[in-house]
Structures are given as C-alpha cells and as structure tokens.
Coordinates of C-alpha atoms and ligand atoms in Angstrom, one line a residue:
M268 CA 37.1 -12.8 -1.2
N269 CA 37.6 -9.1 -0.9
I270 CA 39.2 -6.8 -3.8
N271 CA 40.4 -3.2 -3.3
I272 CA 39.3 -0.4 -5.9
E273 CA 40.7 3.2 -5.8
V274 CA 37.9 5.5 -5.2
N275 CA 38.6 9.6 -6.0
G276 CA 42.2 9.2 -4.5
K277 CA 41.3 6.9 -1.7
M278 CA 41.6 2.7 -1.6
I279 CA 38.1 1.1 -0.4
T280 CA 37.6 -2.7 0.2
A281 CA 34.9 -4.2 -2.3
K282 CA 34.1 -8.0 -2.3
K283 CA 33.4 -10.2 -5.0
G284 CA 30.2 -10.1 -7.2
E285 CA 29.0 -6.2 -6.4
T286 CA 28.8 -3.6 -7.9
I287 CA 30.4 0.2 -8.0
L288 CA 27.4 1.3 -6.3
S289 CA 27.6 -0.8 -3.6
A290 CA 30.9 -0.3 -2.5
I291 CA 30.6 3.0 -2.8
N292 CA 27.1 3.6 -1.2
R293 CA 28.5 1.7 1.8
K294 CA 31.7 3.8 2.1
G295 CA 28.9 7.2 2.1
I296 CA 29.7 7.8 -1.4
S297 CA 27.2 8.5 -3.3
V298 CA 26.4 9.2 -6.9
P299 CA 22.7 10.2 -8.6
T300 CA 20.4 7.0 -9.7
L301 CA 17.2 5.9 -11.5
C302 CA 16.3 3.8 -12.9
Y303 CA 18.4 1.5 -10.0
M304 CA 16.3 -0.1 -7.6
K305 CA 18.0 -1.4 -4.1
D306 CA 17.3 -5.8 -4.1
F307 CA 16.1 -5.5 -8.1
V308 CA 18.8 -6.8 -11.2
P309 CA 19.9 -3.3 -12.6
T310 CA 18.9 -3.0 -15.9
G311 CA 21.4 0.6 -16.5
A312 CA 18.7 2.0 -18.3
C313 CA 19.2 5.7 -17.4
R314 CA 22.7 6.1 -17.3
M315 CA 22.3 8.9 -14.8
C316 CA 25.1 6.7 -12.4
V317 CA 27.8 6.8 -14.4
V318 CA 31.4 7.1 -13.0
E319 CA 34.8 7.7 -15.0
V320 CA 37.2 4.8 -14.6
E321 CA 40.4 5.5 -15.7
G322 CA 41.8 3.4 -18.8
R323 CA 37.9 3.1 -19.8
P324 CA 37.1 4.9 -23.1
N325 CA 33.7 5.4 -22.2
L326 CA 31.8 6.3 -18.7
I327 CA 30.7 2.8 -17.0
T328 CA 27.1 2.6 -14.9
A329 CA 27.6 2.2 -11.3
C330 CA 24.6 0.6 -10.4
S331 CA 25.0 -2.3 -12.6
Y332 CA 29.4 -2.9 -13.1
P333 CA 31.0 -5.4 -11.2
V334 CA 34.2 -4.2 -9.3
E335 CA 37.1 -5.3 -10.1
E336 CA 40.9 -5.1 -8.2
G337 CA 42.7 -2.1 -9.2
L338 CA 40.2 -0.5 -10.2
R339 CA 41.3 3.8 -10.0
I340 CA 37.5 5.3 -10.1
K341 CA 35.8 8.9 -10.0
T342 CA 32.9 9.3 -9.3
H343 CA 32.4 13.2 -9.7
S344 CA 35.3 14.1 -12.3
P345 CA 34.1 16.7 -15.3
R346 CA 32.9 14.7 -17.4
V347 CA 30.7 12.7 -15.0
V348 CA 29.1 15.9 -13.8
N349 CA 29.2 17.1 -17.4
A350 CA 27.5 13.6 -18.4
R351 CA 24.9 13.2 -15.7
K352 CA 23.9 17.0 -16.2
T353 CA 23.2 16.4 -19.9
I354 CA 21.1 13.3 -19.2
I355 CA 18.9 16.0 -16.7
E356 CA 19.5 18.3 -19.9
L357 CA 17.4 15.8 -22.4
L358 CA 15.1 14.1 -19.9
L359 CA 13.7 17.5 -19.5
S360 CA 13.8 19.1 -23.0
N361 CA 10.4 17.2 -23.8
H362 CA 8.7 17.9 -20.1
P363 CA 5.6 19.3 -19.3
D364 CA 7.6 21.6 -17.4
D365 CA 4.2 22.0 -15.1
C366 CA 6.1 21.8 -12.0
L367 CA 4.0 24.2 -10.1
Y368 CA 0.6 22.4 -10.5
C369 CA 2.1 19.1 -10.4
E370 CA 1.3 16.1 -7.3
R371 CA 4.7 15.5 -6.9
N372 CA 6.2 18.8 -6.9
K373 CA 8.6 19.3 -4.6
N374 CA 9.1 15.4 -4.5
C375 CA 10.4 14.6 -7.6
E376 CA 13.7 12.8 -7.9
L377 CA 14.0 14.9 -11.4
Q378 CA 13.1 18.2 -9.5
T379 CA 15.8 17.5 -7.5
L380 CA 18.5 16.2 -9.6
A381 CA 17.6 19.4 -11.9
E382 CA 18.4 21.4 -8.3
Q383 CA 21.3 19.4 -8.0
Y384 CA 23.7 19.6 -11.0
N385 CA 22.4 23.6 -11.3
V386 CA 20.0 22.3 -14.6
R387 CA 18.6 26.6 -14.8
E388 CA 18.3 27.0 -18.2
R389 CA 16.7 25.3 -21.3
R390 CA 19.8 24.6 -23.8
I391 CA 18.5 21.3 -25.4
S392 CA 14.6 21.8 -26.4
G393 CA 12.5 18.0 -27.5
A394 CA 9.1 18.4 -28.9
K395 CA 6.4 18.1 -26.2
N396 CA 5.2 14.9 -25.5
L397 CA 1.5 14.8 -26.2
Y398 CA 0.4 11.7 -24.3
K399 CA -2.8 11.3 -23.2
V400 CA -3.1 11.0 -19.7
D401 CA -5.2 7.8 -18.3
Q402 CA -7.9 8.5 -16.1
S403 CA -9.7 5.5 -16.9
S404 CA -9.0 3.5 -13.1
A405 CA -10.8 3.5 -9.9
S406 CA -7.5 3.8 -8.5
I407 CA -4.7 4.9 -10.8
Y408 CA -3.7 8.3 -12.5
R409 CA -1.1 8.5 -15.1
D410 CA 0.7 11.0 -17.1
P411 CA 2.6 9.5 -19.6
A412 CA 3.9 12.7 -20.7
K413 CA 5.5 12.9 -17.4
C414 CA 7.1 9.3 -17.9
I415 CA 10.9 9.3 -17.5
L416 CA 11.1 6.2 -18.9
C417 CA 13.5 4.6 -16.3
G418 CA 11.3 1.2 -16.1
R419 CA 10.4 0.6 -12.2
C420 CA 6.9 0.8 -12.2
V421 CA 7.2 -2.1 -15.0
R422 CA 9.6 -4.0 -13.1
V423 CA 7.8 -3.5 -9.6
C424 CA 4.8 -4.2 -11.2
E425 CA 5.8 -7.7 -12.7
E426 CA 8.0 -8.8 -10.3
V427 CA 7.0 -7.6 -6.6
E428 CA 3.2 -7.7 -8.1
Q429 CA 3.5 -10.9 -11.3
V430 CA 0.4 -8.2 -12.5
T431 CA 2.7 -7.2 -16.1
A432 CA -0.5 -4.7 -16.3
I433 CA 2.2 -1.7 -17.9
D434 CA 5.4 -2.3 -19.7
F435 CA 7.3 -0.2 -22.4
V436 CA 5.1 -0.4 -25.6
G437 CA 6.9 1.4 -28.9
R438 CA 10.2 2.0 -29.8
G439 CA 13.0 5.0 -30.4
N440 CA 11.8 8.5 -29.6
K441 CA 8.2 6.6 -29.4
T442 CA 9.1 4.2 -26.7
I443 CA 6.3 5.2 -23.7
I444 CA 5.4 2.5 -20.4
N445 CA 1.5 1.2 -21.9
S446 CA -0.9 -0.8 -20.7
A447 CA -2.5 -3.8 -22.9
F448 CA -3.3 -2.5 -26.1
N449 CA -3.1 1.1 -25.6
K450 CA -6.4 0.7 -23.3
G451 CA -6.9 2.1 -20.2
L452 CA -5.8 0.8 -17.0
N453 CA -9.5 0.4 -16.2
V454 CA -10.1 -2.9 -18.2
S455 CA -6.2 -3.7 -18.3
S456 CA -4.9 -6.8 -15.2
C457 CA -4.2 -3.9 -13.2
V458 CA -5.2 -4.9 -9.8
N459 CA -5.1 -0.9 -8.4
C460 CA -2.3 -1.7 -5.6
G461 CA -0.3 1.3 -5.9
Q462 CA 2.6 -0.1 -6.2
C463 CA 3.9 1.5 -9.0
I464 CA 3.1 5.6 -7.7
M465 CA 5.9 4.4 -5.3
V466 CA 8.2 3.6 -6.8
C467 CA 7.5 6.2 -9.8
P468 CA 10.7 9.5 -9.4
T469 CA 8.4 11.9 -11.3
G470 CA 4.4 12.7 -11.3
A471 CA 3.6 9.9 -13.7
L472 CA 1.6 8.2 -11.9
H473 CA -0.4 9.1 -8.7
E474 CA -3.9 7.9 -7.1
I475 CA -7.2 9.1 -8.9
D476 CA -7.8 12.4 -6.6
H477 CA -11.0 12.5 -3.9
V478 CA -10.0 15.7 -1.9
E479 CA -12.2 18.0 -4.2
K480 CA -15.0 15.2 -3.9
V481 CA -14.7 15.6 -0.3
L482 CA -14.4 19.4 0.2
S483 CA -17.0 19.5 -1.7
A484 CA -19.3 17.1 0.4
I485 CA -18.1 19.0 3.8
N486 CA -19.1 22.0 2.3
S487 CA -22.9 20.8 1.4
N488 CA -26.0 20.0 4.0
K489 CA -24.4 16.1 3.4
Y490 CA -23.8 14.2 6.9
V491 CA -20.2 13.5 6.2
V492 CA -18.5 11.1 8.4
V493 CA -14.8 9.3 8.0
Q494 CA -13.1 6.1 9.0
H495 CA -9.0 6.0 9.1
A496 CA -7.5 2.7 8.7
P497 CA -5.0 1.1 11.5
S498 CA -1.7 2.1 9.6
I499 CA -2.9 5.7 9.3
S500 CA -2.1 6.9 12.4
V501 CA 1.4 5.4 12.2
S502 CA 2.4 7.0 9.0
I503 CA 1.4 10.5 9.0
A504 CA 3.1 11.9 11.6
E505 CA 6.4 11.7 9.6
E506 CA 5.2 14.1 6.7
F507 CA 4.0 16.7 9.6
G508 CA 7.9 17.1 11.1
L509 CA 7.8 14.0 13.6
K510 CA 9.3 11.4 14.3
P511 CA 8.6 8.3 11.8
G512 CA 5.6 5.8 13.4
T513 CA 5.3 8.2 16.1
D514 CA 1.4 7.3 16.5
V515 CA -0.5 10.6 16.2
A516 CA -4.3 8.8 16.2
G517 CA -5.5 11.3 19.5
V518 CA -4.5 14.5 17.3
M519 CA -5.4 12.9 13.5
T520 CA -9.0 12.6 15.9
A521 CA -9.0 16.1 16.3
A522 CA -7.6 17.4 13.0
L523 CA -10.9 15.4 10.9
R524 CA -13.0 17.1 13.4
K525 CA -11.9 20.4 12.3
I526 CA -11.9 19.8 8.7
G527 CA -15.4 19.3 9.2
F528 CA -16.0 15.5 9.2
K529 CA -19.1 15.6 11.9
K530 CA -18.3 11.9 12.6
V531 CA -14.8 10.0 13.7
F532 CA -14.9 6.9 13.3
D533 CA -12.3 3.5 13.7
T534 CA -11.6 0.9 10.4
S535 CA -10.0 -0.6 13.4
F536 CA -13.7 -1.4 14.6
S537 CA -14.0 -3.3 11.9
A538 CA -11.3 -5.2 11.4
D539 CA -13.1 -6.3 15.0
L540 CA -15.9 -7.3 12.8
T541 CA -14.4 -8.8 10.2
I542 CA -12.5 -11.5 12.9
M543 CA -15.4 -12.3 14.0
E544 CA -16.9 -12.8 11.3
E545 CA -14.3 -14.0 9.0
S546 CA -12.8 -16.7 12.0
A547 CA -16.9 -18.1 12.8
E548 CA -16.2 -18.8 8.8
L549 CA -12.9 -20.3 9.3
I550 CA -13.8 -22.3 11.8
Q551 CA -17.5 -23.8 10.3
R552 CA -15.8 -24.7 7.0
I553 CA -13.4 -26.8 9.3
Q554 CA -15.8 -28.4 11.3
T555 CA -17.9 -28.6 8.0
G556 CA -15.3 -30.0 5.1
G557 CA -16.1 -26.5 3.3
V558 CA -13.8 -25.3 0.8
L559 CA -10.3 -24.8 2.1
P560 CA -7.4 -23.7 2.8
M561 CA -9.5 -20.2 3.0
F562 CA -8.0 -17.3 2.1
T563 CA -8.5 -13.7 3.6
S564 CA -10.1 -10.9 1.7
C565 CA -9.6 -7.8 3.5
C566 CA -6.9 -6.6 0.5
P567 CA -8.9 -5.5 -2.7
A568 CA -5.8 -5.8 -4.8
W569 CA -5.6 -10.2 -4.0
V570 CA -9.0 -9.8 -4.5
K571 CA -8.9 -8.7 -8.5
Y572 CA -5.8 -10.6 -8.1
V573 CA -7.6 -14.0 -7.2
E574 CA -11.0 -13.0 -10.0
E575 CA -8.4 -12.4 -12.9
F576 CA -5.5 -14.4 -12.7
R577 CA -6.6 -17.2 -10.0
P578 CA -10.6 -17.6 -10.7
D579 CA -10.5 -21.4 -9.8
M580 CA -10.1 -20.3 -6.3
I581 CA -12.3 -17.8 -5.6
K582 CA -14.3 -20.2 -3.7
N583 CA -11.3 -20.2 -0.7
L584 CA -11.8 -16.7 -0.4
S585 CA -13.8 -15.4 2.3
S586 CA -16.7 -14.3 2.2
C587 CA -16.5 -11.5 4.7
K588 CA -16.1 -8.0 3.3
S589 CA -12.8 -5.8 3.6
P590 CA -12.9 -3.8 6.8
Q591 CA -13.5 -0.7 5.2
Q592 CA -16.8 -2.3 3.0
M593 CA -17.9 -3.6 6.7
L594 CA -17.8 -0.1 8.4
G595 CA -19.7 1.5 5.0
A596 CA -21.8 -1.2 5.4
V597 CA -22.2 -0.9 9.1
I598 CA -22.5 2.9 9.2
K599 CA -25.3 3.5 6.6
S600 CA -27.5 0.9 8.3
Y601 CA -27.0 0.1 12.5
F602 CA -25.7 3.6 13.2
A603 CA -28.1 5.9 10.3
E604 CA -30.7 3.6 12.3
I605 CA -29.7 4.5 15.9
E606 CA -29.2 8.2 15.2
G607 CA -32.1 8.6 13.1
I608 CA -30.3 10.1 9.9
D609 CA -31.3 9.0 6.3
R610 CA -29.2 6.8 5.2
E611 CA -29.0 8.3 2.2
N612 CA -27.9 11.8 3.6
I613 CA -24.7 10.0 4.7
Y614 CA -21.4 10.9 2.7
S615 CA -19.0 8.6 4.3
V616 CA -15.3 8.4 3.7
S617 CA -12.7 6.4 4.6
I618 CA -8.8 7.3 4.8
M619 CA -6.9 4.6 3.9
P620 CA -2.7 3.6 3.1
C621 CA -4.0 1.8 0.1
T622 CA -5.1 2.7 -3.4
A623 CA -7.4 -0.2 -4.6
K624 CA -9.6 1.1 -1.8
K625 CA -10.6 3.3 -4.2
F626 CA -11.8 0.1 -6.5
E627 CA -12.8 -1.5 -4.3
S628 CA -15.2 0.7 -2.8
Q629 CA -16.8 1.3 -6.4
R630 CA -17.7 -2.3 -7.4
E631 CA -21.5 -3.4 -7.4
E632 CA -21.2 -5.1 -4.7
M633 CA -20.3 -2.5 -2.9
T634 CA -23.4 -1.2 -2.0
Q635 CA -27.4 -1.1 -1.0
K636 CA -30.2 -0.6 -2.8
G637 CA -28.2 1.7 -5.4
V638 CA -26.5 3.6 -2.8
A639 CA -22.4 3.1 -2.3
D640 CA -21.5 2.5 1.6
I641 CA -18.5 4.3 1.3
D642 CA -18.9 7.1 -1.2
A643 CA -14.8 8.8 -0.9
V644 CA -11.6 6.8 -0.3
L645 CA -8.0 9.7 0.1
T646 CA -5.6 7.9 0.3
T647 CA -2.6 8.6 3.1
R648 CA -0.7 10.9 1.4
E649 CA -4.7 13.2 0.7
L650 CA -5.1 13.4 3.9
V651 CA -1.7 15.1 4.9
K652 CA -2.7 17.0 1.7
L653 CA -5.9 17.7 3.7
I654 CA -4.6 18.7 7.2
K655 CA -1.9 21.3 5.3
M656 CA -4.5 22.7 3.4
Y657 CA -6.7 24.2 6.8
D658 CA -3.1 25.0 8.2
I659 CA -3.8 22.7 11.4
D660 CA -0.9 22.7 13.2
L661 CA -0.8 18.5 14.2
V662 CA 1.7 18.9 16.4
N663 CA 0.3 21.3 19.2
I664 CA -3.4 20.5 18.9
E665 CA -5.3 19.0 22.1
P666 CA -5.8 14.9 21.1
E667 CA -9.7 14.0 20.9
V668 CA -11.2 10.3 21.0
T669 CA -13.1 8.6 18.0
D670 CA -16.7 9.1 18.1
T671 CA -18.9 5.8 19.4
P672 CA -19.8 3.6 18.7
L673 CA -18.0 2.2 16.1
G674 CA -15.1 3.9 17.2
T675 CA -14.3 1.1 19.8
R676 CA -11.3 -1.1 19.1
S677 CA -9.2 -3.9 20.4
S678 CA -5.1 -3.5 19.4
A679 CA -6.2 -6.9 17.2
G680 CA -7.4 -4.6 15.4
K681 CA -4.8 -2.9 15.0
L682 CA -2.3 -5.0 13.7
F683 CA -4.5 -5.0 10.5
G684 CA -2.3 -3.0 9.6
N685 CA 1.0 -4.8 9.4
S686 CA 1.4 -8.0 7.7
G687 CA 0.0 -11.5 9.7
G688 CA -1.5 -8.8 11.6
V689 CA -4.9 -10.1 10.6
M690 CA -3.8 -13.8 11.3
E691 CA -2.5 -12.6 14.5
A692 CA -6.0 -10.8 15.5
A693 CA -8.2 -14.0 14.3
L694 CA -5.9 -16.5 16.4
R695 CA -6.3 -14.9 19.0
T696 CA -10.4 -15.0 18.8
A697 CA -10.1 -18.5 17.0
Y698 CA -8.1 -19.8 19.9
Y699 CA -11.0 -18.5 22.5
K700 CA -14.1 -19.3 20.2
L701 CA -12.3 -22.8 19.6
T702 CA -11.6 -23.7 24.1
G703 CA -13.4 -20.9 26.4
E704 CA -10.0 -19.1 27.8
E705 CA -8.0 -16.3 26.4
L706 CA -4.7 -17.1 24.9
K707 CA -1.8 -16.9 27.5
N708 CA 0.2 -14.7 25.4
Y709 CA -1.3 -12.8 22.9
K710 CA 2.0 -12.1 21.1
I711 CA 2.4 -15.0 18.0
D712 CA 6.1 -14.0 17.0
E713 CA 5.9 -16.3 14.2
I714 CA 3.9 -14.2 11.7
R715 CA 5.4 -11.3 12.6
G716 CA 7.6 -9.2 10.5
D717 CA 8.1 -8.3 7.3
D718 CA 9.3 -11.0 5.6
K719 CA 7.7 -12.8 2.6
R720 CA 6.2 -15.8 3.8
K721 CA 5.4 -16.7 7.3
E722 CA 4.3 -19.8 8.5
L723 CA 2.9 -21.7 11.3
K724 CA 1.2 -25.0 12.4
V725 CA -1.0 -25.1 16.4
S726 CA -3.1 -26.7 17.6
V727 CA -6.1 -25.4 19.7
A728 CA -8.4 -28.0 21.4
G729 CA -7.5 -30.9 19.1
L730 CA -7.5 -28.9 16.0
N731 CA -4.4 -29.1 13.7
L732 CA -4.3 -25.8 12.2
G733 CA -1.4 -24.7 9.8
V734 CA -1.6 -21.1 8.7
A735 CA 0.7 -18.8 6.1
V736 CA 1.2 -15.5 6.0
V737 CA 2.5 -13.7 2.5
S738 CA 3.3 -10.6 1.6
G739 CA 3.6 -9.7 -2.5
L740 CA 1.4 -11.2 -4.8
T741 CA 4.6 -13.1 -6.2
N742 CA 5.0 -14.9 -3.1
A743 CA 1.3 -15.1 -2.9
E744 CA 1.2 -17.0 -6.0
E745 CA 4.7 -19.4 -5.1
L746 CA 2.5 -20.9 -2.4
L747 CA -0.5 -21.1 -4.0
K748 CA 1.5 -23.1 -6.5
E749 CA 2.5 -25.4 -3.7
I750 CA -1.2 -25.5 -3.1
E751 CA -2.1 -26.7 -6.1
A752 CA 1.0 -29.6 -6.2
G753 CA -1.1 -31.5 -3.7
R754 CA 0.4 -29.3 -0.3
S755 CA -2.5 -29.9 2.3
D756 CA -1.4 -28.6 5.4
I757 CA -2.5 -24.8 5.6
Q758 CA -6.3 -24.4 6.3
F759 CA -5.8 -20.5 6.4
I760 CA -3.9 -18.0 5.0
E761 CA -3.4 -13.9 4.8
V762 CA -2.3 -12.2 1.4
M763 CA -1.0 -8.5 1.8
T764 CA -0.4 -7.1 -1.9
C765 CA 2.4 -4.4 -0.9
P766 CA 4.7 -6.5 0.7
G767 CA 4.7 -6.1 4.6
G768 CA 1.2 -4.8 4.6
C769 CA -0.6 -1.7 4.5
V770 CA 2.3 0.3 6.6
A771 CA 4.0 0.1 3.1
G772 CA 0.8 0.3 0.9
G773 CA 0.9 2.0 -2.5
G774 CA -1.5 5.2 -0.5
Q775 CA 1.4 6.0 2.2
P776 CA 3.5 8.6 1.7
I777 CA 6.4 8.3 -0.8
T778 CA 9.2 7.2 0.7
F779 CA 12.6 4.9 -0.4
D780 CA 13.8 5.0 3.5
A781 CA 12.8 1.4 4.4
K782 CA 13.1 2.8 8.3
R783 CA 10.1 4.6 8.0
V784 CA 8.1 1.8 6.7
K785 CA 9.3 -0.5 10.3
A786 CA 8.9 2.5 12.4
R787 CA 5.2 2.2 11.6
M788 CA 5.2 -1.0 12.1
K789 CA 6.9 -1.4 15.6
S790 CA 4.6 1.5 16.2
I791 CA 1.8 -1.1 15.4
Y792 CA 3.0 -4.1 17.7
D793 CA 4.0 -1.5 20.5
I794 CA 0.4 -0.3 20.8
D795 CA -0.2 -3.6 21.0
K796 CA 1.7 -4.7 23.4
V797 CA 0.4 -1.4 25.9
D798 CA -3.1 -1.4 25.4
S799 CA -5.9 -3.5 27.4
I800 CA -8.3 -4.8 24.6
K801 CA -6.5 -7.5 23.3
A802 CA -8.6 -9.4 21.4
S803 CA -11.8 -8.9 18.7
H804 CA -14.2 -10.9 20.5
Q805 CA -12.9 -8.7 23.9
N806 CA -14.1 -5.3 21.9
P807 CA -17.4 -3.8 24.2
E808 CA -18.6 -2.2 21.2
I809 CA -18.2 -5.2 19.1
K810 CA -20.4 -7.0 21.8
E811 CA -22.8 -4.2 21.6
I812 CA -22.9 -4.8 18.2
Y813 CA -23.2 -8.3 18.2
E814 CA -26.1 -8.2 21.4
K815 CA -28.2 -5.6 19.4
Y816 CA -28.2 -6.0 16.0
F817 CA -26.3 -9.0 14.2
K818 CA -27.0 -11.1 17.4
E819 CA -24.1 -13.8 16.0
P820 CA -21.3 -14.0 13.9
N821 CA -22.6 -15.1 10.0
S822 CA -26.2 -14.6 11.5
E823 CA -28.6 -13.7 8.4
K824 CA -27.9 -10.1 8.7
S825 CA -24.2 -10.2 8.9
H826 CA -24.2 -12.2 6.0
H827 CA -26.4 -9.4 4.5
L828 CA -24.4 -6.5 5.2
L829 CA -20.8 -7.7 6.3
H830 CA -20.0 -10.8 3.5
T831 CA -20.0 -10.3 -0.3
H832 CA -19.2 -12.6 -3.5
Y833 CA -16.9 -12.7 -6.0
Q834 CA -16.2 -13.4 -9.7
K835 CA -14.2 -14.3 -12.6
R836 CA -13.3 -11.2 -14.5
N837 CA -12.5 -11.1 -17.8
V838 CA -8.9 -7.9 -18.8
L839 CA -6.9 -8.0 -21.3
K840 CA -3.5 -9.4 -20.6
Ligands
LIG78 S1 -1.0 -0.4 -9.3 FE1 -0.3 -2.5 -9.1 S2 -1.1 -3.2 -10.4 FE2 -1.6 -2.0 -11.4 S3 0.2 -1.0 -13.0 FE3 0.5 -0.3 -10.1 S4 1.8 -1.5 -10.1 FE4 0.5 -3.3 -11.3
LIG79 S1 5.9 6.1 -15.1 FE1 7.1 6.1 -13.5 S2 8.0 4.6 -13.2 FE2 7.4 4.3 -15.1 S3 8.9 4.5 -16.6 FE3 7.1 6.1 -16.5 S4 9.0 7.3 -15.1 FE4 9.5 5.7 -15.0
LIG80 S1 20.1 4.4 -11.9 FE1 22.3 2.9 -12.9 S2 21.8 3.6 -15.6 FE2 20.2 4.0 -14.2

C-alpha cells in the first residue's frame, strides 16, 4: 500500500511500513546517519538523522520513524541543521582530536560530518576521554577514546557473527564499549574477524599494525618473501582510482618487488594445495566412515569460533591448515631447501583480506621447531598504505609475473576469495579423483554468489554427496543447529565468517558500497571464466611439488607440514 508524504514541499510516495529514511533515500534525498546500518533494525541512538515534522513538538529520527499518511517533513530546516551541528559538537567535545595521526584520517564519518556541517571551532568543551587502548589482541586494536557509542560494532558482532565479544558497559557519560570483565580482547570470545572495524565510523577500531615490522625486515639482511591471498588483486584497484574489482595482479606483483620483497608468491597456489589435501581427506572420511559432515578450516575466525563455542564439533573440522599457513610451511621447508636458504633467515609475509589471519599466524600450532611459518600479516588496507608510502604509480607501472615455484595457480584456487569458492574448487577436484574424468562444466552456479546459505546435492561415481556453503557465523550456527537436530544429508560444509567471503573480509578497504564487494566477486568469476587451468589438480606446480616432495595428498610429509589439530579454547564470555 502506498502512502503520500510531503518532503521539503514536494509530494512523494512511500510504502506502508517503511521508515522516513528509506522513503526519502529512494527519492534521492539524503540525511546524515551514524548509528543506522542497512538491513539492521534501527536503534535511533545517535539522533543524527533527525528531521522536522509539522505538528510534532520534537524532532524525530528518520531512520526509525515509520511513514504515515500526510506527514509533512523538512529534512534541512534551520532547526534540524542546528540540532545536527550540536550533536556533532557534542561528539567532538571529548574526542582526542588527533586526526593527523589517526588511522581513519580522511576516511572518518565524524570528520566528514564536522566538515559538512561547518563545525570549525570548539564551542562545547568536555573532559577528554582517558580510556586505555586495548592492544592485547593479535588482530584488533581498540581505542575507546575515539568511540562515539554508535553501537554498530556491537550489533555486527552479535547479529552477524553471534560472538558478542563486545557490548555497552556502564551508564550515562561513563558508558563505553568493552569486552567481558574489562579484560583485553585477547582473552575474550572475539574471533578476530574484523567485521566491527568495517562498520566503525571512526578510528576506534582498526587492525594491529604490521607495516612497521615488515619495513624493518625489508631493511634488514633477512630474505623477505611475500604471498598474496586470492582476493587481494581484485580489491586494491578502487584505492588507486581504478574501477572497483579491476584485477591488478601483474602490477601488484611489480609493486611488491619495488617495495623490496625478494620473492612474490601467490596464496592461490596453496589454495590448490589445500584442495588436494582437503578433497583427499573428505573422500577418505566418506569411504572409511569418518566423522561427517566435514567443515572447511580455511577461515581462522571460524576455526576459533568452533574451538570456543562448539568444541564438540572440532572433530568435524578438516585437519588441513589454511592456504596462508600451508604456503608459510612450504616456504620454510620445500622452498628453503631447493633454494639453499637457511629457513631461519627467511622472513615470510602474507597479504590477506582478513584480520583473523594475524591471530592465526601466531598460533603455536603454526610453527616448526619454534620458528613461525608466517612472520607478519598485512591486511589489504596495510598493503595500500605500503604502496602509497613508496609512491608507486600502480596505474602506469609494467605488470610482472609471480615467482616460481609457488606462484602458479589454477582459477579454482583464485575462487577461494568468494563465498562458495572453496567448495567449487573442492568439487572440481573430488569429481576428478572419484571418476578419473574432468567435469564437463566447471562452473557450479548453485554455490555461487553472496546468499547467506547455498546447498547442492550431487551424485558422483555412485556417491551421493550433499554440500552446503554458509557465510556469517550466525548463518553457520543455524546450520549447526539443524545438524544437531538430526540433519544428515550434508557431508561437506564451507564456512566463511565474513558475509560473502574474503572479498568482504575485515581487512579489506572500508566501504559501505555493496557494489564494490560485488565487483570484486564478479572479477574473480571472470578470471575463472577465461583461465585455462581450471582445477587445482591441473596446476603444474602442484603436480611438481607432489612428485618431488609430498609424494601424495595425506602422506606423512604432508601431514607433518600441511595439517594441524585444534582444541577447546576457554575464553571469557
Ligand atoms: S573482531 Fe569480530 S568477533 Fe571480534 S569484536 Fe569484532 S566483530 Fe566481534
Ligand atoms: S567502536 Fe566504533 S562502531 Fe563501535 S560504538 Fe564506538 S564508534 Fe561505534
Ligand atoms: S542514524 Fe538515525 S538515530 Fe542514528
């Protein structure tokens, strides 16, 4: 049913049940928001979106107020603009004001609003927030002094990830966002996904910085190598004025060499390695009556979630390390041996779309004889910083190819960047292993795209296989409950913590434009469309590493280097 409302003197048609914000946005009219997030129930907490409605004594919040027939609204009356300006001034009254040094300088919603509303002097002075920063986490840096209490992080952590590691604590002007018992995030249930960073409007949340330690390593006599995850080459273009989703793999490789990395490897190579090991593990579990369904273990935030919240299901996790860690292990063993380099002198850096990978790299299980497989993890955002720091013109430099071995990939490995990509790659290789033939059509539509859950039933060589793909831990939890309730038609489940997969990871460029994430996803599918090596088992470097080193998937050597184990984790909840 349609409802007629008047906005700034013009009649517009709204839909029954929608909010004023939704109705005016559809007509191209904007009002500023802070606590509002699309697809979440509004809380009306910040009051930045207030509008004036004729006949109402108080200003009302457009994000939470439903349209009514005959409403006459002014979105930018002097009273409204003044109210918004006062809200901004109040938010700034106790803010640290260290914008020049702030991680979010020039990309901060509070800073943008202050400029937009011409807040150029301090009229309201409040006592500065003197909260301690929390740097206890391996992945997430929290600075409560910069927090404006919009609550977006709390809602994402609870509603998208079902973790609830952070919440409002205290009352009145003593309210802050904190983790359980005022202890650091490191002992909380935080799974390090970084989705809170992606929605924070200010510099209150960001990743733990690894840029400085990478620069120190490059400037030392260490042999510094780097790997980049499948989604990185399609995620950085937008930060350099190029069309979102443009694949810049070649120029990115050239840029990494200019920065000083001695070798540039591709994590999509070890995604192929993961597929070889994981598909063998799945087939073995099915044929020998092993624990099913098997869960993927590529996503370290998901693995930590299982350890904390679902320890009874640890046995369902694949024993495969993630592609980052597999490549880390291979660099400091196979690569070190063939190149004759002392593994202790190698400094291994990874570039990931993910903050949880920083945590994963520091896990005790990810070391060999006390030496970490990965020494530093840069997020996509940190890579962008590094490229800018070196004044590299990404648009005009000549593309280069990655180093071999460990730099050649199949397009199946590249698919790991999208939700459903691990599953699609695994099915391509599992089909080949079970039938001895290649799939006629490699593209598996049913598990593509960013739907929260995708399922497929396939019959291969007399084997009936049910598979599911979920992203977002709340969606994963729903599926776990179905399994607990007796669902037994699914044998293999891919879980990614970030909704849509790594293309929307917590380490990616911060944007609220869903089209950018879709462009990254499409770019990966486009690469798969044109590439000639479409399955992990076809990758010539994968064939070579098995011939020369691992012999076969799940061999003793591969178990030693490429597999691991997980255990129950006690945290403060
Ligand atoms: S990193 Fe993820 S789990 Fe941790 S507080 Fe942020 S949203 Fe919650
Ligand atoms: S930390 Fe950021 S997202 Fe969370 S409440 Fe504060 S300002 Fe909002
Ligand atoms: S955006 Fe509407 S109250 Fe915060």
